[in-house]
Coordinates of C-alpha atoms and ligand atoms in Angstrom, one line a residue:
M1 CA 0.0 0.2 -0.3
C2 CA 1.4 3.2 0.7
G3 CA 4.7 4.8 -0.2
I4 CA 7.0 6.8 2.0
I5 CA 10.7 7.3 1.3
G6 CA 12.3 10.6 3.7
Y7 CA 16.1 11.3 3.1
I8 CA 17.8 13.8 5.0
G9 CA 21.6 14.3 4.0
K10 CA 24.1 16.9 2.2
K11 CA 22.8 15.6 -1.7
Q12 CA 20.5 16.3 -3.1
A13 CA 17.0 15.3 -2.2
A14 CA 14.3 15.8 -4.5
P15 CA 16.0 13.3 -7.6
I16 CA 16.9 10.0 -4.2
L17 CA 13.5 11.5 -2.8
I18 CA 11.8 10.3 -7.1
E19 CA 14.0 7.4 -7.6
S20 CA 13.8 5.7 -4.3
L21 CA 9.6 6.3 -4.7
R22 CA 10.2 4.2 -7.9
K23 CA 11.0 0.8 -6.2
L24 CA 8.6 1.1 -4.5
E25 CA 5.4 1.4 -6.6
Y26 CA 5.3 -2.6 -6.7
R27 CA 3.5 -1.8 -2.9
G28 CA 0.6 -0.5 -5.4
Y29 CA -0.6 3.0 -5.5
D30 CA -2.7 5.4 -7.7
S31 CA -1.0 9.5 -6.6
S32 CA 2.3 9.9 -5.6
G33 CA 4.2 13.3 -3.8
I34 CA 6.9 15.1 -2.9
G35 CA 8.1 17.6 0.1
V36 CA 10.6 19.7 0.9
I37 CA 12.5 22.6 2.5
S38 CA 13.9 24.6 0.4
S39 CA 17.7 25.1 1.4
A40 CA 18.0 28.6 -0.1
D41 CA 14.8 30.2 2.4
G42 CA 14.0 27.3 4.5
K43 CA 10.8 26.7 3.5
I44 CA 8.5 23.7 2.5
V45 CA 7.7 23.3 -0.9
F46 CA 5.3 20.3 -2.7
R47 CA 4.2 18.6 -5.4
K48 CA 1.9 16.1 -5.9
N49 CA 0.2 14.2 -8.6
K50 CA -3.0 11.5 -9.7
G51 CA -1.6 8.8 -11.3
K52 CA 2.2 6.8 -11.7
I53 CA 5.4 8.4 -10.3
N54 CA 6.3 9.6 -14.4
A55 CA 2.9 12.2 -13.8
L56 CA 4.6 13.8 -10.7
C57 CA 7.9 14.2 -13.2
N58 CA 5.7 16.1 -15.9
L59 CA 4.3 18.1 -13.0
L60 CA 8.3 18.3 -12.4
K61 CA 9.3 19.5 -15.4
F62 CA 7.0 22.7 -15.7
S63 CA 7.5 22.8 -11.9
P64 CA 10.7 22.5 -10.5
L65 CA 11.5 21.4 -6.8
P66 CA 14.2 24.6 -5.4
K67 CA 17.5 22.7 -3.9
T68 CA 17.2 20.9 -1.4
T69 CA 18.7 18.8 0.7
C70 CA 15.5 17.7 2.7
G71 CA 12.3 15.9 1.9
V72 CA 10.3 13.5 1.6
S73 CA 8.1 11.2 -0.7
H74 CA 4.8 9.4 -0.8
T75 CA 2.5 6.3 -2.9
R76 CA -0.5 6.7 -2.5
W77 CA -3.2 4.3 -2.5
A78 CA -6.5 6.4 -2.3
T79 CA -8.8 5.1 1.5
H80 CA -10.8 8.1 2.1
G81 CA -11.6 10.2 -0.6
A82 CA -10.7 9.7 -4.2
P83 CA -7.7 9.6 -5.5
N84 CA -6.9 13.3 -7.1
R85 CA -4.0 15.9 -6.8
I86 CA -5.8 16.9 -4.0
N87 CA -5.4 14.1 -1.9
S88 CA -2.3 12.7 -2.6
H89 CA 0.1 13.3 -0.3
P90 CA 2.3 15.3 1.4
H91 CA -0.2 17.5 3.5
V92 CA 0.0 21.0 5.3
D93 CA -1.2 22.4 7.8
E94 CA -2.1 25.7 7.1
S95 CA 0.3 27.8 7.6
G96 CA 2.9 25.5 5.5
Q97 CA 5.2 24.8 8.6
F98 CA 4.5 21.3 8.6
L99 CA 3.7 18.6 6.2
V100 CA 3.3 14.8 6.5
V101 CA 3.4 11.7 4.5
H102 CA 1.1 8.6 5.8
N103 CA 0.7 5.1 5.4
G104 CA -1.9 3.4 8.0
I105 CA -5.7 5.3 8.5
I106 CA -6.4 7.6 11.6
E107 CA -9.2 5.9 12.7
N108 CA -9.9 8.5 14.5
Y109 CA -9.6 12.0 12.2
E110 CA -13.4 13.0 12.2
V111 CA -14.1 14.0 15.1
L112 CA -10.5 15.3 15.4
K113 CA -11.2 17.4 12.3
D114 CA -14.4 18.6 13.4
S115 CA -13.0 19.6 17.0
L116 CA -9.4 21.7 14.9
I117 CA -12.8 23.4 12.7
K118 CA -13.7 24.7 15.5
K119 CA -11.4 25.5 16.5
G120 CA -10.4 27.6 12.8
H121 CA -8.2 25.0 10.8
K122 CA -8.7 24.7 7.4
F123 CA -8.9 21.5 5.0
L124 CA -8.7 21.2 1.7
S125 CA -8.7 17.1 1.6
Q126 CA -11.1 13.9 1.9
T127 CA -8.0 12.1 3.9
D128 CA -7.5 10.7 7.3
T129 CA -3.5 12.5 7.2
E130 CA -4.4 16.1 6.7
V131 CA -5.5 16.1 10.8
V132 CA -1.8 15.0 11.7
P133 CA -0.2 18.4 10.3
H134 CA -2.7 20.5 12.0
L135 CA -2.7 19.2 14.9
I136 CA 1.6 19.4 15.1
Q137 CA 0.4 22.9 14.3
E138 CA -2.6 23.7 16.7
Y139 CA 0.7 22.0 19.6
Y140 CA 3.9 23.6 18.4
K141 CA 5.2 25.6 21.1
G142 CA 8.6 25.6 19.5
D143 CA 10.3 22.0 20.4
F144 CA 9.8 20.1 17.4
L145 CA 9.5 16.4 18.5
E146 CA 7.5 17.3 21.9
A147 CA 5.1 19.1 19.3
V148 CA 4.6 15.7 16.7
K149 CA 4.6 13.7 20.6
K150 CA 1.2 15.2 21.4
A151 CA 0.1 15.7 17.8
I152 CA 0.8 11.8 18.1
S153 CA -1.0 10.3 21.5
K154 CA -4.5 11.6 20.4
L155 CA -4.3 9.6 17.1
K156 CA -6.2 6.4 17.5
G157 CA -5.1 4.1 14.2
A158 CA -2.5 2.3 12.8
F159 CA 0.5 4.9 10.9
A160 CA 4.1 4.8 10.0
L161 CA 4.8 8.9 9.1
G162 CA 7.1 11.6 8.4
I163 CA 7.5 14.6 9.3
I164 CA 9.3 17.7 8.6
S165 CA 9.0 21.6 9.0
S166 CA 9.9 25.1 8.5
N167 CA 10.8 26.2 12.1
H168 CA 13.6 22.6 11.3
P169 CA 14.9 21.8 7.8
D170 CA 17.5 19.9 9.4
V171 CA 15.0 17.6 11.0
L172 CA 13.3 14.7 10.4
I173 CA 10.7 13.1 12.6
A174 CA 9.7 9.0 11.5
V175 CA 7.0 7.5 13.5
R176 CA 5.5 3.7 13.4
V177 CA 2.0 2.8 15.0
G178 CA 1.7 -0.4 13.0
S179 CA 2.6 0.4 9.9
P180 CA 5.6 -0.7 8.5
L181 CA 8.5 2.2 8.7
I182 CA 12.9 1.4 8.2
V183 CA 15.1 3.7 9.0
G184 CA 18.8 3.5 6.8
L185 CA 22.1 4.9 8.0
G186 CA 24.3 6.1 5.9
K187 CA 27.6 7.7 6.1
D188 CA 25.9 12.2 6.4
E189 CA 23.1 11.1 5.2
N190 CA 20.3 9.3 6.4
F191 CA 17.3 7.7 4.8
I192 CA 13.7 7.2 5.5
A193 CA 11.4 4.2 3.8
S194 CA 8.3 1.8 4.2
D195 CA 10.7 -1.3 2.7
V196 CA 13.9 -1.6 2.7
P197 CA 14.6 -1.8 -1.6
A198 CA 13.8 1.3 -1.8
I199 CA 16.8 2.4 -1.0
L200 CA 19.1 -0.1 -0.9
E201 CA 21.6 1.8 -3.3
H202 CA 22.4 3.8 -0.1
T203 CA 22.8 1.9 2.2
R204 CA 22.5 -1.7 3.9
R205 CA 22.0 0.0 7.6
I206 CA 18.6 -0.4 8.7
I207 CA 16.9 0.0 11.6
Y208 CA 13.9 -1.5 11.9
L209 CA 11.4 0.3 13.3
K210 CA 8.7 -0.7 16.0
D211 CA 5.3 -0.3 17.1
E212 CA 5.4 2.8 19.4
Q213 CA 9.1 4.8 18.1
I214 CA 9.9 8.1 16.7
A215 CA 12.7 8.1 15.3
V216 CA 14.0 12.2 14.7
L217 CA 17.1 12.0 12.2
T218 CA 19.7 14.7 11.3
K219 CA 21.8 13.6 8.4
E220 CA 24.8 13.2 11.1
R221 CA 22.7 11.1 13.7
V222 CA 19.4 9.2 14.2
D223 CA 17.6 8.8 17.5
V224 CA 15.2 7.0 18.6
F225 CA 12.6 6.5 21.5
N226 CA 10.3 4.9 23.4
F227 CA 6.4 7.2 23.3
D228 CA 7.2 7.5 26.7
G229 CA 9.7 9.4 25.6
T230 CA 13.2 6.7 26.9
K231 CA 15.7 6.6 24.5
V232 CA 16.6 3.8 23.7
K233 CA 19.3 2.2 21.1
P234 CA 18.4 0.3 18.9
Q235 CA 19.9 -3.1 16.4
V236 CA 21.5 -1.9 14.0
H237 CA 20.8 -4.7 10.8
N238 CA 23.4 -4.9 8.4
V239 CA 21.3 -6.5 4.9
E240 CA 22.6 -8.1 2.3
F241 CA 20.5 -8.4 -0.3
K242 CA 21.4 -8.4 -3.7
V243 CA 20.4 -4.8 -5.5
D244 CA 19.5 -7.5 -8.6
C245 CA 16.9 -8.4 -6.5
V246 CA 15.0 -5.8 -7.2
E247 CA 15.7 -5.6 -10.8
K248 CA 14.4 -7.6 -14.2
Q249 CA 17.6 -8.6 -15.1
G250 CA 16.1 -8.9 -19.1
F251 CA 13.0 -9.7 -17.9
A252 CA 9.7 -8.1 -19.0
H253 CA 8.8 -8.6 -16.3
F254 CA 9.2 -8.6 -12.0
M255 CA 6.4 -11.6 -11.9
L256 CA 8.0 -12.9 -14.9
K257 CA 10.8 -13.4 -13.1
E258 CA 9.6 -13.8 -10.4
V259 CA 8.6 -17.7 -11.2
H260 CA 11.8 -18.2 -13.2
E261 CA 13.2 -17.8 -9.6
Q262 CA 10.9 -20.6 -8.0
P263 CA 13.3 -23.8 -9.3
Q264 CA 16.2 -22.0 -7.2
V265 CA 13.8 -20.8 -4.5
I266 CA 12.1 -24.3 -3.6
Q267 CA 16.2 -25.3 -4.5
H268 CA 17.7 -23.3 -1.6
M269 CA 14.7 -24.2 0.9
I270 CA 15.9 -27.8 0.1
N271 CA 19.2 -27.4 0.8
T272 CA 19.2 -25.9 3.8
R273 CA 15.8 -27.2 5.6
I274 CA 16.5 -30.9 4.6
V275 CA 20.6 -31.2 5.5
R276 CA 21.8 -35.1 5.5
N277 CA 18.0 -36.3 5.7
Q278 CA 17.4 -34.6 9.3
L279 CA 14.5 -31.1 9.1
K280 CA 16.9 -28.1 9.8
L281 CA 13.6 -26.3 11.2
D282 CA 15.5 -23.5 12.8
G283 CA 13.7 -20.5 14.3
I284 CA 10.8 -23.3 14.8
G285 CA 10.2 -21.6 18.8
L286 CA 8.9 -24.6 19.5
S287 CA 11.1 -27.3 20.8
D288 CA 9.6 -30.9 19.8
K289 CA 8.5 -32.2 23.8
Q290 CA 5.9 -28.1 22.8
L291 CA 5.1 -29.0 19.5
K292 CA 3.7 -32.7 20.7
R293 CA 1.4 -31.3 22.9
I294 CA 0.2 -29.8 20.1
N295 CA -4.0 -31.2 18.8
N296 CA -4.6 -28.8 16.9
V297 CA -3.8 -26.0 14.1
V298 CA -5.1 -23.1 12.9
I299 CA -3.8 -21.6 9.7
V300 CA -4.5 -17.4 9.3
A301 CA -3.4 -15.6 6.1
C302 CA -4.6 -13.3 3.9
G303 CA -5.5 -13.7 -0.3
T304 CA -2.4 -16.5 -2.0
A305 CA -1.1 -17.3 1.6
Y306 CA -4.5 -18.5 2.7
H307 CA -3.8 -20.3 0.3
A308 CA -1.2 -22.1 0.9
G309 CA -2.3 -22.9 4.1
M310 CA -5.2 -24.7 1.9
V311 CA -2.6 -27.0 1.1
G312 CA -0.4 -26.7 4.3
R313 CA -4.6 -28.6 5.5
Y314 CA -4.0 -32.0 3.1
A315 CA -0.1 -32.1 4.1
I316 CA -0.2 -32.1 8.3
E317 CA -3.4 -33.5 8.2
L318 CA -2.8 -36.7 5.7
L319 CA 1.1 -36.6 7.5
A320 CA 0.5 -35.8 11.4
N321 CA -2.5 -36.8 11.7
V322 CA -2.8 -33.4 13.2
P323 CA -6.7 -31.9 12.8
V324 CA -5.7 -28.7 10.9
A325 CA -8.5 -25.1 9.8
V326 CA -7.6 -22.5 7.6
E327 CA -9.2 -19.6 8.2
L328 CA -9.5 -16.0 6.6
S329 CA -7.8 -13.4 9.3
S330 CA -10.5 -11.3 8.0
E331 CA -12.4 -13.5 9.7
F332 CA -11.0 -15.3 11.9
R333 CA -10.3 -12.2 14.0
Y334 CA -13.8 -10.7 14.1
R335 CA -14.7 -14.6 15.3
K336 CA -14.9 -16.2 18.5
P337 CA -12.8 -18.6 17.7
I338 CA -11.6 -22.2 19.2
I339 CA -8.0 -21.9 20.5
S340 CA -6.8 -23.4 23.4
N341 CA -2.9 -23.6 24.8
K342 CA -2.6 -27.4 22.8
S343 CA -4.5 -24.8 19.8
L344 CA -0.4 -24.0 17.4
V345 CA -2.0 -20.8 15.3
I346 CA 0.8 -21.0 11.8
A347 CA -0.2 -17.4 10.6
I348 CA 1.7 -17.0 7.0
S349 CA 1.8 -13.8 4.8
Q350 CA 5.1 -12.9 2.4
S351 CA 5.6 -9.7 3.5
G352 CA 4.4 -9.8 7.9
E353 CA 2.6 -6.6 7.5
T354 CA -0.7 -7.6 6.7
A355 CA -2.7 -6.0 9.3
D356 CA -5.7 -8.6 9.3
T357 CA -3.3 -11.2 9.6
L358 CA -1.8 -9.6 12.9
A359 CA -5.0 -9.2 13.5
A360 CA -5.8 -12.6 13.8
V361 CA -2.2 -13.6 15.5
R362 CA -2.9 -10.5 18.0
E363 CA -6.2 -12.5 19.3
A364 CA -5.3 -15.6 18.6
K365 CA -2.0 -14.7 21.4
K366 CA -4.6 -13.4 24.1
R367 CA -6.3 -17.3 23.7
G368 CA -4.0 -18.8 25.3
A369 CA -2.1 -20.3 21.2
K370 CA 0.9 -20.5 20.3
I371 CA 2.0 -18.9 16.9
L372 CA 4.4 -19.7 14.2
S373 CA 4.3 -17.8 11.1
I374 CA 5.9 -18.6 7.8
C375 CA 6.9 -15.6 5.9
N376 CA 9.7 -13.9 3.4
V377 CA 10.2 -10.4 5.1
L378 CA 12.9 -10.3 7.3
G379 CA 12.2 -8.6 10.5
S380 CA 8.5 -8.4 9.5
S381 CA 5.9 -7.0 12.2
L382 CA 5.0 -10.7 12.2
S383 CA 8.0 -12.3 12.7
R384 CA 8.0 -10.2 16.2
E385 CA 5.2 -10.8 17.3
S386 CA 5.0 -14.8 17.0
E387 CA 7.1 -16.9 18.6
G388 CA 8.2 -19.7 16.0
V389 CA 8.9 -17.6 12.5
L390 CA 10.5 -20.0 9.2
Y391 CA 11.3 -17.9 6.8
T392 CA 10.4 -18.6 3.5
H393 CA 14.1 -16.5 2.7
A394 CA 12.3 -16.6 -1.7
G395 CA 14.1 -13.1 -2.2
P396 CA 12.3 -9.3 -2.6
E397 CA 9.2 -10.4 -4.7
I398 CA 7.8 -7.3 -6.7
G399 CA 5.2 -8.4 -8.8
V400 CA 2.4 -7.5 -6.8
A401 CA 0.9 -10.8 -7.8
S402 CA 2.8 -13.4 -5.6
T403 CA 4.3 -16.7 -6.9
K404 CA 8.0 -17.2 -5.8
A405 CA 6.2 -16.9 -2.6
Y406 CA 3.7 -18.8 -2.9
T407 CA 6.0 -22.3 -3.8
A408 CA 7.6 -21.4 -1.4
Q409 CA 5.3 -21.2 1.7
I410 CA 3.8 -24.4 0.4
C411 CA 7.3 -26.2 0.0
M412 CA 7.4 -24.2 4.0
L413 CA 3.9 -26.6 4.6
Y414 CA 5.5 -29.6 3.8
L415 CA 8.2 -29.4 5.4
L416 CA 5.9 -28.7 8.3
S417 CA 4.1 -31.4 8.1
L418 CA 7.3 -33.7 8.1
K419 CA 8.6 -32.4 11.4
L420 CA 4.9 -32.5 13.0
S421 CA 4.6 -36.7 11.8
L422 CA 7.6 -37.1 13.0
V423 CA 7.5 -35.5 16.0
H424 CA 3.7 -37.3 16.5
G425 CA 5.6 -40.5 15.5
T426 CA 2.9 -41.0 12.5
I427 CA 5.0 -41.2 9.8
R428 CA 7.0 -44.7 9.0
S429 CA 11.0 -43.9 8.4
G430 CA 10.6 -45.4 4.6
E431 CA 8.1 -43.4 4.2
F432 CA 10.0 -40.0 5.3
K433 CA 13.3 -41.1 2.6
Y434 CA 10.9 -41.4 0.1
L435 CA 9.1 -37.9 0.3
V436 CA 12.3 -35.8 0.9
K437 CA 13.5 -37.6 -2.0
K438 CA 10.4 -36.5 -4.1
L439 CA 10.9 -33.1 -2.5
K440 CA 14.5 -33.4 -3.9
E441 CA 13.7 -33.4 -7.1
I442 CA 11.3 -30.0 -8.0
P443 CA 13.9 -28.2 -8.4
A444 CA 14.6 -30.1 -11.7
L445 CA 10.6 -30.7 -12.2
Y446 CA 10.5 -26.9 -12.5
H447 CA 13.3 -26.2 -15.0
Q448 CA 11.8 -28.5 -17.0
I449 CA 8.1 -26.8 -17.0
L450 CA 9.4 -23.8 -17.4
K451 CA 11.2 -24.7 -20.3
D452 CA 8.0 -25.7 -22.2
K453 CA 6.7 -23.0 -21.3
S454 CA 6.2 -21.6 -24.7
N455 CA 3.3 -24.7 -24.8
I456 CA 1.8 -22.9 -21.8
A457 CA 1.7 -19.0 -23.5
S458 CA 0.7 -20.4 -27.5
I459 CA -2.9 -22.4 -24.6
A460 CA -2.6 -19.1 -22.7
K461 CA -2.7 -15.8 -25.7
R462 CA -5.5 -18.7 -27.9
S463 CA -7.9 -18.3 -24.5
S464 CA -7.3 -14.7 -23.7
H465 CA -10.4 -13.5 -25.1
F466 CA -12.8 -15.4 -23.0
G467 CA -14.6 -13.1 -21.5
C468 CA -15.3 -15.7 -17.7
F469 CA -12.5 -18.6 -16.8
L470 CA -13.2 -21.2 -14.4
F471 CA -10.6 -23.6 -12.6
L472 CA -10.9 -27.0 -11.1
G473 CA -9.7 -29.1 -8.8
R474 CA -10.4 -31.3 -6.0
N475 CA -8.0 -32.4 -3.1
I476 CA -5.2 -31.0 -2.8
N477 CA -5.8 -29.3 -6.2
Y478 CA -8.7 -27.7 -4.8
P479 CA -6.2 -24.9 -3.5
S480 CA -4.1 -25.3 -6.5
A481 CA -7.0 -24.2 -9.3
L482 CA -8.8 -21.1 -6.8
E483 CA -5.2 -20.1 -6.4
G484 CA -4.7 -20.2 -10.7
A485 CA -8.1 -18.3 -11.0
L486 CA -7.0 -15.6 -8.3
K487 CA -3.7 -14.9 -10.7
L488 CA -6.2 -14.9 -13.4
K489 CA -8.4 -12.1 -12.4
E490 CA -5.8 -10.0 -10.2
I491 CA -4.2 -9.4 -13.4
S492 CA -5.7 -9.5 -16.9
Y493 CA -9.6 -8.7 -14.9
I494 CA -11.7 -11.5 -16.2
P495 CA -13.7 -12.6 -13.8
A496 CA -12.4 -15.5 -12.8
E497 CA -13.4 -18.4 -10.0
G498 CA -12.2 -21.1 -8.7
Y499 CA -14.1 -23.9 -8.0
A500 CA -13.6 -28.2 -6.6
A501 CA -15.1 -29.8 -9.1
G502 CA -17.0 -32.3 -6.9
E503 CA -18.6 -29.2 -6.5
M504 CA -18.6 -27.8 -9.9
K505 CA -22.3 -29.1 -10.3
H506 CA -24.3 -26.8 -7.7
G507 CA -23.8 -24.3 -10.1
P508 CA -20.9 -23.6 -11.5
I509 CA -21.3 -26.0 -13.8
A510 CA -24.6 -23.6 -15.8
L511 CA -22.4 -20.5 -16.5
I512 CA -20.4 -23.4 -19.0
D513 CA -20.8 -22.9 -22.9
E514 CA -19.2 -22.0 -25.6
Y515 CA -18.3 -18.6 -24.1
R516 CA -15.9 -19.9 -20.8
A517 CA -12.8 -22.0 -20.6
V518 CA -12.7 -24.0 -17.7
V519 CA -9.2 -24.6 -16.0
C520 CA -8.5 -28.9 -15.1
V521 CA -6.4 -29.7 -12.5
A522 CA -5.9 -34.0 -13.5
T523 CA -3.0 -34.3 -12.8
E524 CA -2.0 -38.4 -12.0
S525 CA -4.9 -39.3 -8.9
D526 CA -7.3 -41.6 -6.6
I527 CA -9.6 -39.2 -8.0
Y528 CA -7.8 -38.6 -12.3
D529 CA -11.1 -40.3 -12.9
K530 CA -13.9 -38.2 -11.5
M531 CA -11.7 -35.2 -13.1
I532 CA -12.0 -36.9 -16.0
S533 CA -16.1 -37.1 -16.2
N534 CA -16.1 -33.4 -14.5
I535 CA -14.5 -32.7 -18.2
Q536 CA -17.2 -34.3 -19.9
E537 CA -19.4 -32.2 -19.0
I538 CA -17.7 -29.8 -19.3
R539 CA -17.1 -30.2 -22.8
S540 CA -20.8 -31.2 -23.6
R541 CA -21.9 -27.8 -23.1
R542 CA -18.9 -26.4 -25.3
G543 CA -17.5 -25.0 -22.5
K544 CA -13.4 -25.0 -23.7
V545 CA -11.9 -27.1 -21.5
I546 CA -7.3 -26.3 -21.0
A547 CA -6.4 -29.2 -19.2
I548 CA -3.3 -29.7 -16.6
A549 CA -2.3 -33.1 -16.8
T550 CA 0.3 -35.9 -16.0
A551 CA 3.4 -36.1 -18.3
G552 CA 2.6 -39.3 -20.6
D553 CA -1.2 -38.6 -19.8
E554 CA -2.0 -39.6 -23.7
Q555 CA -5.5 -40.9 -22.5
I556 CA -6.8 -36.6 -21.6
K557 CA -5.8 -36.2 -25.8
N558 CA -9.1 -37.1 -25.7
H559 CA -11.2 -34.8 -23.3
A560 CA -9.1 -31.9 -23.7
A561 CA -7.9 -29.9 -26.7
N562 CA -5.4 -28.2 -24.5
V563 CA -3.2 -30.1 -22.6
I564 CA -0.4 -28.8 -20.3
Y565 CA 1.8 -31.1 -18.9
V566 CA 4.0 -31.4 -16.0
P567 CA 6.0 -33.5 -14.7
K568 CA 6.0 -36.5 -12.4
T569 CA 5.4 -36.2 -8.8
E570 CA 4.2 -37.7 -5.4
Q571 CA 0.7 -36.3 -5.4
L572 CA 0.9 -34.7 -2.4
F573 CA 3.8 -32.1 -4.1
T574 CA 1.9 -31.9 -7.1
P575 CA 0.3 -28.3 -6.3
L576 CA 4.4 -27.5 -6.2
T577 CA 4.1 -28.7 -9.8
V578 CA 0.5 -27.0 -11.2
A579 CA 1.6 -24.0 -10.0
I580 CA 3.0 -22.2 -12.1
P581 CA 1.2 -23.8 -15.5
M582 CA -1.3 -21.1 -13.6
Q583 CA 1.4 -18.4 -13.1
L584 CA 1.7 -18.8 -16.5
I585 CA -1.4 -18.6 -18.3
A586 CA -2.8 -15.7 -16.0
Y587 CA 0.4 -14.0 -16.7
Y588 CA 0.3 -14.7 -20.7
I589 CA -3.0 -13.1 -20.8
A590 CA -2.7 -10.8 -18.9
V591 CA 0.0 -9.5 -21.2
K592 CA -2.5 -9.9 -24.4
R593 CA -5.0 -8.0 -23.1
G594 CA -2.6 -5.6 -22.5
C595 CA -1.7 -5.1 -19.0
D596 CA -0.3 -4.0 -16.7
V597 CA 1.2 -6.9 -15.4
D598 CA 3.1 -5.8 -12.3
Q599 CA 0.7 -3.4 -10.9
P600 CA -2.5 -4.4 -11.4
R601 CA -5.3 -1.8 -10.8
N602 CA -6.0 -1.4 -7.0
L603 CA -4.3 -4.3 -5.9
A604 CA -1.3 -3.7 -3.0
K605 CA 1.9 -6.0 -2.4
S606 CA 0.8 -4.8 1.5
V607 CA -2.7 -4.4 2.8
T608 CA -1.2 -3.6 5.3
V609 CA -5.2 -1.0 6.2
E610 CA -8.2 -2.8 6.5
Ligands
G6P701 C1 -2.2 -9.3 -1.1 C2 -1.3 -9.5 -2.2 C3 -1.2 -10.0 -2.5 C4 -1.1 -11.8 -0.6 C5 -1.6 -10.8 0.3 C6 -1.7 -11.4 1.5 O1 -3.7 -9.0 -1.4 O2 -1.6 -8.3 -3.4 O3 -0.1 -11.3 -2.9 O4 -1.3 -12.9 -1.2 O5 -1.8 -9.1 -0.3 O6 -0.2 -10.4 1.7 P1 1.1 -11.1 2.8 O7 2.0 -10.3 2.2 O8 0.3 -11.5 3.9 O9 1.4 -12.8 1.9

């Protein structure tokens, strides 16, 4: 969602603020802006515009910024008020002394706004954010930090803020409550950012601000305080990402690059997590004794991570014989879930910042559950709030549509199911070894699928005119169908539904005619014949079938004109192989339709508000 960058140093700030902001584009946004302190007269100057960062750059050509060494920039994903220039950030108080960029939602802004209006403040936008500069101005008596502290003590909700003041041109203040914000330490320059990749080019020394912390940056130093005023000594992390992780490296889109990274992501996980046929789940945070006490598992997640969780349920129940419920975080947090101190709650999140998943975890903790998270982003809020963290180490995922993070989550869930099955004594050593061997084959199978992607591309392109898609799968590939439909709708905007194939007759069959395409997961399995029956039912209603089948299955050609083969693997692991054709079908259709694959409309990479 919204992205924040801040710079204070000796260099010209505006180009850094714009270029770094571009690296946050992947988070999803609809407008952008920049606010600086003019080096000449110490005044605040800002520019903002609706649309992409290029629209802001065009505006800057006609209306350039003054020379500056301190400022903030922002990408906005509209929550309160339409995506237009006035609602874009930054926002300033009417005296022009305080300028704010914000990520998150200020829940009590209406009450605050009413009382500020009564005091004579004038508002221009419909945003929740605009109350912040006005509040700071209201409390300002010469001490910038004090005024910010007083103002934020009135705010309810989740927010990350970057604040500058014309009265204090050598200071940049950052505040974090709920929404992510980091500080980057440089030489004679310091940064704030919503995410590490944005400032990687400038520094690798990072402070992950914790909730309810304020950072006061000058070009020489950074002081961090808790909200109660106590000064803290923050941990400085040396981030090891390579800069090329956040570049396309010759691929047309980040999504395509990330699809191709899956063999190495899974290979890395296998190499580091299975050592001499022993599982090495460092970070799990729970002893074998504690894992053995667990009598039920609840998985909470959103979006693609939720689909990975559904695959996890099949695996854990099959291998470890422990009952598993998979819950959408946004639903879980408002129910009265039955959780005890013998429950293990597994939170799955690529970003580790998804507001609903964080809230679900807090709810589960209140009820005594142990939290184990499966997360990609190091140092994220989720990882800090969990007893254990299994990092997927898939590297930065820039495409909004999740690909490599999804298969990495699934692979981690297989490893975790194997671990639980060992602890619960539900797996024989021979079966364990066999499954580990099969899992180790996955990266090679991925290379085979990717080598043959031209077939997937041509089927996808031939199908790109269909106005509606149905995705069917059964058993462990029911989540694959849901994920296939999600990928397609996310990036091509074609209505797509994922269904358990056995449910087809209970509704979706009404959709089938010659204008619909149906993607059927028909890989080798105990219920293969049942899927073939479904395919026949679709064909007799003139629906166009695209079948994903196991290599060597010639019979499927009698039933489907379009077949995508995936190499044979253990039935349990087929969601890993099926994922790649699903991703590529969506990708090639979206490209053919001229869609913005990496930054689909209205979507955000990390949904940091409810
Ligand atoms: C957004 C993203 C999805 C993602 C979901 C959950 O909707 O666009 O790709 O699956 O959030 O995000 P998380 O970071 O918690 O996995």
